[in-house]
Amino acid sequence: GAVVSQHPSRVICKSGTSVKIECRSLDFQATTMFWYRQFPKQSLMLMATSNEGSKATYEQGVEKDKFLINHASLTLSTLTVTSAHPEDSSFYICSATRNGGQPQHFGDGTRLSIL
Amino acid sequence: QKEVEQNSGPLSVPEGAIASLNCTYSDRGSQSFFWYRQYSGKSPELIMSIYSNGDKEDGRFTAQLNKASQYVSLLIRDSQPSDSATYLCAVIGAGNTGKLIFGQGTTLQVKP
């Protein structure tokens, strides 16, 4: 079946650090990838839709200059949390779809902790 | 009104019983519906997808969709302790943007 790999699985760093998270589709081409954030005991909230070769589409309230998304190839999208602060601590999860269809296949998530 | 609503639970059932999880959605034009299972600290895992009215069965899982009433449910037969998790209902709204809208999730506890 489809596999989506997300790296790293956990990051602990100091406030002000920028953190890059990678999302790879391992056995299919993903024209569309999605980035979610999940706070404790809450559901997944979509942050942005990442389209290969074009700018990401951000959801309302998500700062595009703080959460930089690059989808440079059909198998890789990256999310960079710039100048991270403690309030950015969360569980970040990516998903990918074949040819923009459904269903979405999720990566294992990245737990980000900003001290 | 939230776009996708679920009872947060916890729903507690004894081992071997049927667990019934419910979800309602507000966008009448929604076409695609999904159930994901999420264990604590893990990412969601797709359990079922359903696109047309009626029942869809896969092993111990049955998804039911009623578009007229705008609800989708998931039945888990012969519940096992390993089924204990949070179950997320997700919907793709009208417009087919591909974006999933998640409910809050229902926590299921299966007691041995």
CSV table of N, CA and C in Angstrom, one decimal, chain A residues 34 36 38 41-46 49 59 91 93 100 102-109 111, chain B residues 32 34 36 38 40-46 49 51 88 92 97-100 102-105:
chain,number,residue,atom,x,y,z
A,34,PHE,N,-0.8,17.7,2.2
A,34,PHE,CA,-1.5,18.5,3.2
A,34,PHE,C,-0.7,18.5,4.5
A,36,TYR,N,-1.0,19.3,8.6
A,36,TYR,CA,-1.9,19.5,9.7
A,36,TYR,C,-1.2,19.8,10.9
A,38,GLN,N,-1.9,19.4,15.2
A,38,GLN,CA,-2.8,18.8,16.2
A,38,GLN,C,-2.3,19.1,17.6
A,41,LYS,N,-5.4,16.7,22.8
A,41,LYS,CA,-6.9,16.5,23.0
A,41,LYS,C,-7.7,17.3,22.0
A,42,GLN,N,-7.1,17.7,20.9
A,42,GLN,CA,-7.9,18.3,19.8
A,42,GLN,C,-7.8,17.6,18.5
A,43,SER,N,-8.6,17.9,17.6
A,43,SER,CA,-8.6,17.2,16.3
A,43,SER,C,-7.5,17.8,15.4
A,44,LEU,N,-7.4,17.3,14.2
A,44,LEU,CA,-6.4,17.8,13.3
A,44,LEU,C,-7.0,19.0,12.6
A,45,MET,N,-6.1,20.0,12.5
A,45,MET,CA,-6.5,21.3,11.9
A,45,MET,C,-5.6,21.5,10.6
A,46,LEU,N,-6.2,21.6,9.5
A,46,LEU,CA,-5.5,21.8,8.3
A,46,LEU,C,-4.8,23.1,8.3
A,49,THR,N,-2.4,23.5,2.0
A,49,THR,CA,-2.3,22.5,1.0
A,49,THR,C,-1.1,22.8,0.1
A,59,GLU,N,-4.5,28.0,5.1
A,59,GLU,CA,-5.8,28.2,5.7
A,59,GLU,C,-5.8,29.5,6.4
A,91,PHE,N,1.9,18.7,17.4
A,91,PHE,CA,2.1,17.5,16.6
A,91,PHE,C,1.7,17.9,15.2
A,93,ILE,N,1.5,16.9,11.2
A,93,ILE,CA,1.3,15.7,10.4
A,93,ILE,C,1.1,16.1,9.0
A,100,GLY,N,-3.9,13.8,-6.6
A,100,GLY,CA,-4.8,14.7,-6.0
A,100,GLY,C,-6.1,14.1,-5.6
A,102,GLN,N,-8.4,10.7,-3.5
A,102,GLN,CA,-8.6,10.3,-2.1
A,102,GLN,C,-8.3,8.8,-2.1
A,103,PRO,N,-8.0,8.2,-0.9
A,103,PRO,CA,-8.0,8.9,0.3
A,103,PRO,C,-6.6,9.5,0.6
A,104,GLN,N,-6.5,10.3,1.6
A,104,GLN,CA,-5.2,10.8,2.1
A,104,GLN,C,-4.5,9.8,2.9
A,105,HIS,N,-3.2,9.7,2.7
A,105,HIS,CA,-2.4,8.8,3.5
A,105,HIS,C,-1.5,9.6,4.4
A,106,PHE,N,-1.5,9.3,5.7
A,106,PHE,CA,-0.8,10.2,6.6
A,106,PHE,C,0.6,9.7,6.9
A,107,GLY,N,1.5,10.6,7.2
A,107,GLY,CA,2.8,10.3,7.7
A,107,GLY,C,2.7,10.0,9.2
A,108,ASP,N,3.8,9.6,9.8
A,108,ASP,CA,3.7,9.3,11.3
A,108,ASP,C,3.7,10.5,12.2
A,109,GLY,N,3.9,11.7,11.6
A,109,GLY,CA,3.8,12.9,12.5
A,109,GLY,C,5.2,13.3,13.0
A,111,ARG,N,6.5,15.4,16.4
A,111,ARG,CA,6.2,16.1,17.7
A,111,ARG,C,7.2,17.2,17.9
B,32,SER,N,-17.7,12.9,0.1
B,32,SER,CA,-16.7,11.8,0.5
B,32,SER,C,-16.6,11.8,2.0
B,34,PHE,N,-15.0,9.7,5.5
B,34,PHE,CA,-13.9,8.8,6.0
B,34,PHE,C,-13.9,8.6,7.5
B,36,TYR,N,-11.1,7.5,10.4
B,36,TYR,CA,-9.8,7.3,10.7
B,36,TYR,C,-9.7,6.9,12.2
B,38,GLN,N,-7.0,6.8,15.5
B,38,GLN,CA,-5.8,7.4,15.9
B,38,GLN,C,-5.5,6.9,17.3
B,40,SER,N,-3.1,7.0,20.7
B,40,SER,CA,-2.5,8.1,21.4
B,40,SER,C,-1.1,8.3,21.0
B,41,GLY,N,-0.7,9.6,20.6
B,41,GLY,CA,0.6,9.9,20.1
B,41,GLY,C,1.0,9.5,18.7
B,42,LYS,N,0.0,8.9,18.0
B,42,LYS,CA,0.3,8.4,16.6
B,42,LYS,C,-0.6,9.3,15.7
B,43,SER,N,-0.3,9.1,14.4
B,43,SER,CA,-1.0,9.8,13.3
B,43,SER,C,-2.2,9.0,13.0
B,44,PRO,N,-3.2,9.6,12.3
B,44,PRO,CA,-4.4,8.8,11.9
B,44,PRO,C,-4.2,7.7,10.9
B,45,GLU,N,-5.0,6.7,11.0
B,45,GLU,CA,-4.9,5.6,10.1
B,45,GLU,C,-6.3,5.4,9.5
B,46,LEU,N,-6.4,5.3,8.2
B,46,LEU,CA,-7.6,5.1,7.5
B,46,LEU,C,-8.3,3.8,7.8
B,49,SER,N,-13.7,4.3,4.0
B,49,SER,CA,-14.2,5.4,3.2
B,49,SER,C,-15.5,5.0,2.6
B,51,TYR,N,-18.8,6.7,0.0
B,51,TYR,CA,-19.2,7.7,-0.9
B,51,TYR,C,-20.7,7.8,-1.2
B,88,LEU,N,-11.8,9.3,14.3
B,88,LEU,CA,-12.0,10.6,13.7
B,88,LEU,C,-12.9,10.4,12.4
B,92,ILE,N,-15.1,15.5,3.1
B,92,ILE,CA,-14.7,16.4,2.1
B,92,ILE,C,-16.0,17.2,1.6
B,97,THR,N,-12.4,20.3,-3.1
B,97,THR,CA,-11.0,20.8,-3.0
B,97,THR,C,-10.1,19.8,-2.5
B,98,GLY,N,-10.6,18.7,-2.1
B,98,GLY,CA,-9.7,17.6,-1.6
B,98,GLY,C,-9.4,17.8,-0.1
B,99,LYS,N,-9.8,18.9,0.5
B,99,LYS,CA,-9.5,19.2,1.9
B,99,LYS,C,-10.4,18.4,2.8
B,100,LEU,N,-9.8,17.7,3.8
B,100,LEU,CA,-10.5,16.9,4.8
B,100,LEU,C,-10.9,17.8,5.9
B,102,PHE,N,-12.1,17.5,9.7
B,102,PHE,CA,-12.2,16.5,10.8
B,102,PHE,C,-13.1,16.9,11.9
B,103,GLY,N,-13.8,15.9,12.4
B,103,GLY,CA,-14.5,16.1,13.7
B,103,GLY,C,-13.6,16.0,14.8
B,104,GLN,N,-14.1,16.3,16.0
B,104,GLN,CA,-13.3,16.3,17.2
B,104,GLN,C,-12.8,14.9,17.6
B,105,GLY,N,-13.4,13.9,17.1
B,105,GLY,CA,-13.0,12.5,17.4
B,105,GLY,C,-13.8,12.0,18.6
